[in-house]
Tab-separated table of C-alpha atoms and ligand atoms in Angstrom:
chain	number	residue	atom	x	y	z
I	29	MET	CA	31.760	172.538	-218.065
I	30	ILE	CA	28.777	172.290	-220.150
I	31	THR	CA	25.883	174.465	-220.017
I	32	ASN	CA	22.567	174.625	-221.332
I	33	ALA	CA	21.828	178.568	-221.959
I	34	GLU	CA	18.075	177.738	-221.170
I	35	SER	CA	17.563	176.198	-218.247
I	36	GLY	CA	20.893	176.653	-216.743
I	37	THR	CA	21.198	173.321	-216.697
I	38	ARG	CA	25.920	172.898	-215.815
I	39	ILE	CA	27.494	169.551	-216.510
I	40	ASP	CA	30.329	169.421	-214.243
I	41	ALA	CA	33.362	166.389	-213.476
I	42	ILE	CA	34.291	166.642	-209.572
I	43	THR	CA	36.866	164.546	-209.817
I	44	ASP	CA	38.515	161.271	-212.487
I	45	ASP	CA	34.695	159.750	-214.659
I	46	ILE	CA	31.676	161.339	-211.870
I	47	TYR	CA	30.059	164.348	-213.087
I	48	ARG	CA	27.585	166.757	-210.955
I	49	ILE	CA	24.840	167.299	-214.038
I	50	SER	CA	23.019	170.355	-211.651
I	51	THR	CA	20.235	172.687	-212.997
I	52	PRO	CA	19.514	175.923	-210.722
I	53	VAL	CA	15.724	177.258	-209.789
I	54	PRO	CA	16.135	180.928	-209.201
I	55	PRO	CA	15.224	182.464	-206.108
I	56	ALA	CA	12.062	183.806	-208.774
I	57	ALA	CA	11.018	180.574	-208.339
I	58	LEU	CA	12.100	179.254	-204.823
I	59	PRO	CA	12.936	181.797	-202.094
I	60	GLY	CA	16.915	181.503	-201.407
I	61	GLY	CA	17.379	179.512	-205.334
I	62	PHE	CA	18.061	175.571	-205.089
I	63	THR	CA	19.849	173.286	-206.776
I	64	PHE	CA	18.715	170.361	-207.670
I	65	ASN	CA	22.396	167.859	-209.246
I	66	GLN	CA	21.867	164.160	-210.375
I	67	TYR	CA	25.396	161.975	-210.699
I	68	LEU	CA	26.845	159.916	-213.711
I	69	VAL	CA	29.407	157.840	-212.849
I	70	VAL	CA	31.307	156.704	-216.494
I	71	ALA	CA	32.656	153.066	-216.105
I	72	GLU	CA	31.858	150.072	-217.936
I	73	GLN	CA	29.304	149.653	-216.515
I	74	PRO	CA	28.286	153.331	-215.577
I	75	LEU	CA	26.041	154.071	-213.183
I	76	LEU	CA	23.649	157.842	-212.258
I	77	PHE	CA	23.061	158.289	-209.259
I	78	HIS	CA	19.022	160.468	-208.999
I	79	CYS	CA	17.278	160.003	-211.985
I	80	GLY	CA	15.684	163.554	-211.599
I	81	ALA	CA	12.211	164.547	-211.675
I	82	ARG	CA	10.794	163.726	-214.385
I	83	GLY	CA	9.972	166.802	-215.986
I	84	LEU	CA	14.356	167.304	-215.924
I	85	PHE	CA	14.646	164.226	-217.974
I	86	PRO	CA	15.386	165.892	-221.061
I	87	LEU	CA	17.716	168.661	-219.347
I	88	VAL	CA	19.389	165.972	-217.559
I	89	ALA	CA	20.097	162.848	-219.834
I	90	GLN	CA	20.944	166.479	-222.288
I	91	ALA	CA	24.061	166.926	-219.818
I	92	VAL	CA	24.283	162.987	-220.154
I	93	ALA	CA	24.189	162.806	-223.810
I	94	ALA	CA	26.913	165.306	-224.094
I	95	VAL	CA	29.425	162.998	-221.481
I	96	MET	CA	27.602	159.660	-223.761
I	97	PRO	CA	25.175	158.017	-225.183
I	98	VAL	CA	22.029	158.046	-222.941
I	99	ALA	CA	21.694	154.435	-224.524
I	100	ARG	CA	25.039	152.826	-222.325
I	101	LEU	CA	23.634	153.372	-218.746
I	102	ARG	CA	23.794	150.272	-217.064
I	103	TRP	CA	22.364	150.675	-213.202
I	104	ILE	CA	19.939	154.306	-212.256
I	105	ALA	CA	20.483	154.492	-208.427
I	106	PHE	CA	18.827	157.119	-205.829
I	107	GLY	CA	18.406	157.817	-202.406
I	108	HIS	CA	15.272	157.298	-201.452
I	109	VAL	CA	11.304	157.413	-203.216
I	110	GLU	CA	10.656	161.644	-203.930
I	111	SER	CA	10.239	162.506	-207.503
I	112	ASP	CA	13.985	164.666	-207.595
I	113	GLU	CA	15.268	160.736	-207.008
I	114	CYS	CA	13.468	158.407	-209.606
I	115	GLY	CA	10.436	160.611	-210.859
I	116	SER	CA	12.397	159.786	-213.781
I	117	MET	CA	13.094	156.109	-213.697
I	118	ASN	CA	10.264	155.262	-215.744
I	119	GLN	CA	12.036	157.453	-218.573
I	120	TRP	CA	15.835	156.271	-218.456
I	121	LEU	CA	14.677	153.057	-218.173
I	122	ALA	CA	12.942	152.829	-221.103
I	123	ALA	CA	16.126	155.606	-222.796
I	124	ALA	CA	18.898	152.723	-221.589
I	125	PRO	CA	18.080	148.997	-222.910
I	126	GLN	CA	20.712	147.635	-220.157
I	127	ALA	CA	20.027	149.830	-216.974
I	128	GLN	CA	18.379	147.999	-214.431
I	129	VAL	CA	17.524	150.363	-210.785
I	130	ILE	CA	19.463	149.313	-207.633
I	131	HIS	CA	18.517	150.521	-204.422
I	132	GLY	CA	18.502	148.707	-200.974
I	133	GLN	CA	15.991	145.084	-199.706
I	134	ILE	CA	13.103	147.908	-199.065
I	135	ALA	CA	12.637	150.571	-200.995
I	136	CYS	CA	12.657	146.992	-204.087
I	137	MET	CA	10.332	145.069	-201.709
I	138	VAL	CA	7.625	148.478	-200.798
I	139	SER	CA	8.335	150.325	-203.532
I	140	LEU	CA	10.569	149.814	-206.000
I	141	ASN	CA	9.080	145.651	-207.636
I	142	ASP	CA	6.393	147.959	-208.410
I	143	LEU	CA	6.951	151.273	-209.530
I	144	ALA	CA	9.916	150.687	-212.365
I	145	ASP	CA	8.406	149.596	-215.154
I	146	ARG	CA	11.503	146.162	-214.953
I	147	PRO	CA	12.186	144.175	-212.497
I	148	PRO	CA	15.045	146.090	-209.412
I	149	ARG	CA	17.879	144.855	-208.189
I	150	ALA	CA	18.142	144.425	-204.805
I	151	LEU	CA	21.504	145.458	-203.221
I	152	SER	CA	22.533	144.019	-199.615
I	153	ASP	CA	23.792	146.838	-196.891
I	154	GLY	CA	27.228	146.985	-197.522
I	155	GLU	CA	26.969	144.731	-200.396
I	156	THR	CA	29.074	146.171	-202.676
I	157	LEU	CA	28.944	146.391	-207.770
I	158	ASP	CA	32.475	146.552	-209.394
I	159	LEU	CA	31.102	148.291	-211.871
I	160	GLY	CA	34.871	148.583	-214.077
I	161	GLY	CA	37.130	150.771	-213.396
I	162	LYS	CA	35.029	152.475	-210.449
I	163	ARG	CA	32.835	150.720	-207.773
I	164	VAL	CA	29.872	151.060	-205.516
I	165	ARG	CA	29.466	150.565	-202.093
I	166	TRP	CA	25.268	150.452	-200.589
I	167	LEU	CA	24.550	151.301	-197.497
I	168	ASP	CA	21.125	151.645	-195.959
I	169	THR	CA	20.059	154.462	-193.892
I	170	PRO	CA	17.018	154.208	-192.753
I	171	HIS	CA	15.733	157.527	-191.662
I	172	VAL	CA	18.813	159.440	-193.079
I	173	PRO	CA	18.080	162.096	-193.870
I	174	HIS	CA	14.103	160.760	-193.913
I	175	ALA	CA	11.421	157.082	-195.772
I	176	TRP	CA	12.385	153.827	-194.108
I	177	GLU	CA	13.718	152.794	-197.485
I	178	SER	CA	16.952	155.995	-197.324
I	179	GLY	CA	20.280	153.920	-198.395
I	180	LEU	CA	23.519	155.668	-200.282
I	181	LEU	CA	25.916	154.739	-202.988
I	182	PHE	CA	30.229	155.491	-201.704
I	183	GLU	CA	32.233	155.061	-204.747
I	184	GLU	CA	35.418	153.414	-203.115
I	185	THR	CA	38.295	154.559	-205.249
I	186	THR	CA	37.530	158.264	-205.508
I	187	GLY	CA	36.306	157.601	-201.821
I	188	THR	CA	32.962	159.511	-202.638
I	189	LEU	CA	30.246	159.638	-200.703
I	190	PHE	CA	26.752	160.750	-202.579
I	191	THR	CA	25.296	162.609	-199.737
I	192	GLY	CA	21.601	162.399	-201.648
I	193	ASP	CA	20.062	164.962	-198.931
I	194	ILE	CA	21.967	164.590	-196.327
I	195	PHE	CA	23.690	168.348	-195.926
I	196	THR	CA	21.032	170.180	-198.726
I	197	GLN	CA	21.677	173.443	-199.039
I	198	LEU	CA	19.945	176.683	-200.051
I	199	GLY	CA	21.228	178.896	-203.406
I	200	ASP	CA	21.484	178.843	-206.531
I	201	THR	CA	24.403	179.770	-207.745
I	202	GLY	CA	27.497	178.306	-205.550
I	203	PRO	CA	30.356	176.839	-206.047
I	204	VAL	CA	30.907	173.686	-208.283
I	205	ILE	CA	32.981	172.042	-204.754
I	206	GLY	CA	35.048	173.302	-202.881
I	207	SER	CA	37.076	172.626	-199.172
I	208	ALA	CA	34.511	175.257	-197.471
I	209	SER	CA	32.958	173.282	-194.780
I	210	ILE	CA	29.629	173.052	-195.958
I	211	VAL	CA	28.177	172.144	-192.667
I	212	PRO	CA	26.518	176.038	-191.206
I	213	ALA	CA	25.059	176.426	-194.500
I	214	ALA	CA	23.422	172.365	-194.252
I	215	ILE	CA	22.199	173.386	-190.390
I	216	ALA	CA	19.861	176.684	-191.742
I	217	ALA	CA	18.800	174.836	-194.966
I	218	GLU	CA	17.574	172.229	-192.634
I	219	GLU	CA	16.308	174.522	-189.847
I	220	GLY	CA	13.899	175.881	-192.394
I	221	PHE	CA	13.089	172.881	-194.381
I	222	ASN	CA	13.092	170.506	-190.755
I	223	ALA	CA	13.532	167.657	-194.133
I	224	THR	CA	16.015	164.617	-191.600
I	225	ALA	CA	13.043	162.784	-189.868
I	226	LEU	CA	15.373	163.474	-186.242
I	227	THR	CA	15.393	160.115	-184.123
I	228	PRO	CA	17.424	158.695	-181.475
I	229	GLY	CA	18.919	156.814	-185.012
I	230	THR	CA	20.195	159.568	-186.976
I	231	ALA	CA	23.434	160.665	-185.390
I	232	SER	CA	24.587	156.832	-184.876
I	233	THR	CA	24.022	156.602	-189.241
I	234	LEU	CA	25.717	159.470	-189.586
I	235	ARG	CA	28.369	158.703	-187.983
I	236	ARG	CA	28.082	154.989	-189.199
I	237	LEU	CA	29.202	157.239	-192.690
I	238	LYS	CA	32.052	158.660	-191.204
I	239	ALA	CA	33.740	155.599	-190.812
I	240	LEU	CA	33.955	155.529	-194.838
I	241	ALA	CA	36.680	158.174	-194.699
I	242	PRO	CA	35.289	159.600	-197.253
I	243	ARG	CA	37.539	162.323	-199.421
I	244	ARG	CA	34.423	163.914	-201.398
I	245	LEU	CA	30.335	164.328	-200.537
I	246	ALA	CA	28.441	165.486	-203.580
I	247	VAL	CA	25.681	166.946	-201.841
I	248	MET	CA	21.486	166.986	-204.048
I	249	HIS	CA	20.364	169.870	-203.345
I	250	GLY	CA	24.449	172.491	-203.159
I	251	THR	CA	27.912	172.746	-203.208
I	252	CYS	CA	29.662	169.001	-202.963
I	253	PHE	CA	32.319	169.487	-200.195
I	254	GLU	CA	36.247	167.430	-201.180
I	255	GLY	CA	38.679	167.163	-197.471
I	256	ASP	CA	38.054	165.344	-194.664
I	257	GLY	CA	34.538	164.100	-195.474
I	258	ALA	CA	34.314	161.768	-191.514
I	259	ALA	CA	34.356	166.089	-189.844
I	260	GLU	CA	31.635	167.224	-191.468
I	261	LEU	CA	30.010	163.585	-191.122
I	262	GLU	CA	30.810	164.252	-187.520
I	263	ALA	CA	29.846	167.624	-187.171
I	264	LEU	CA	26.938	167.572	-188.373
I	265	ALA	CA	26.300	164.656	-185.619
I	266	ALA	CA	26.832	165.810	-183.372
I	267	TRP	CA	24.450	168.680	-184.658
I	268	PHE	CA	21.452	166.836	-184.832
I	269	ASP	CA	22.698	164.887	-181.694
I	270	ARG	CA	22.386	168.784	-179.732
I	271	ARG	CA	18.887	168.792	-181.679
I	272	CYS	CA	17.922	165.511	-179.870
I	273	ARG	CA	17.990	166.291	-176.559
I	274	ALA	CA	16.635	169.690	-176.723
I	275	ALA	CA	13.616	168.336	-178.939
I	276	LEU	CA	13.599	165.348	-175.610
I	277	ALA	CA	14.314	167.984	-172.799
I	278	GLY	CA	12.212	170.171	-173.953
H	317	LIG	FE1	14.544	163.197	-199.650
H	318	LIG	FE1	17.105	165.343	-202.617
C-alpha cells in the first residue's frame, strides 16, 4: 500500500495487477464521509477505469505513477458521463499519448465524440478487448445506476466486475476489500441519495450482471467485495424489485 499523506489517497492491489486508487473525503467535507475510487488494470495495454474529477488528476496520476509510467496507459474507460467518472478524461489523454477512451455506442454518439480530445472507440454490448494478460468485456447497463449511456467493464481473467456507482457506500475509512456483504451499506446509501434511476428494468439489468458470476466487485465509492458476487447482485436486485413494486403501488 502506498499513501499520499496530505490527501490520504492510497493505492492497494485488490487482485493480481488490479489496483484501487482511493481518495477519501472526510465527514467534515461530506456528511458521513465518502471515497472516490479509480482502478488501474496493469497489462500489456494498461487500462484505467474511472478517470476521476479534474481536480483529482494530480493525485490519481501520482498514484498511477507509483505503479507504472502514466504515459504507458492505453485505455481509459468509465461508467457514464459525470465529473467523478470522466472529468479528467482529457488530462489523461494529454498525459498518455497512446491512450484512447473506450465506451459504449450511446456515450460515444451522444457525448464523447464531442467531449474527448481524441476520438473514442465505441464498444458493442458484450464486446471483449484483449489487454494482453487481462481481458475486459463491455456491458451496456442503460439507466443503471443512472444515465442512458451507462455501462460497465468485467475483467474476465480475475472475475472482477467494475461496478461503478452500483454498491455505492458512505464512509471514508472502510477496508479496501472484504468478504462481508456490502449490500446493507449500499441500500443505506441509496435510501439517502436516491442515486439510482428506479425503473422496471433496474433489477433485470442487475440480474444480467449476476450471470457473470463475478468473484470480486470493484466499487467506485466504498469497500470492494470478494466472494459470491452473484449473491450480492441478486440481493441488491431483489431490493430494487421490491422498491419498484412499492413505488408503482404507491
Ligand atoms: Fe454516477
Ligand atoms: Fe460515482
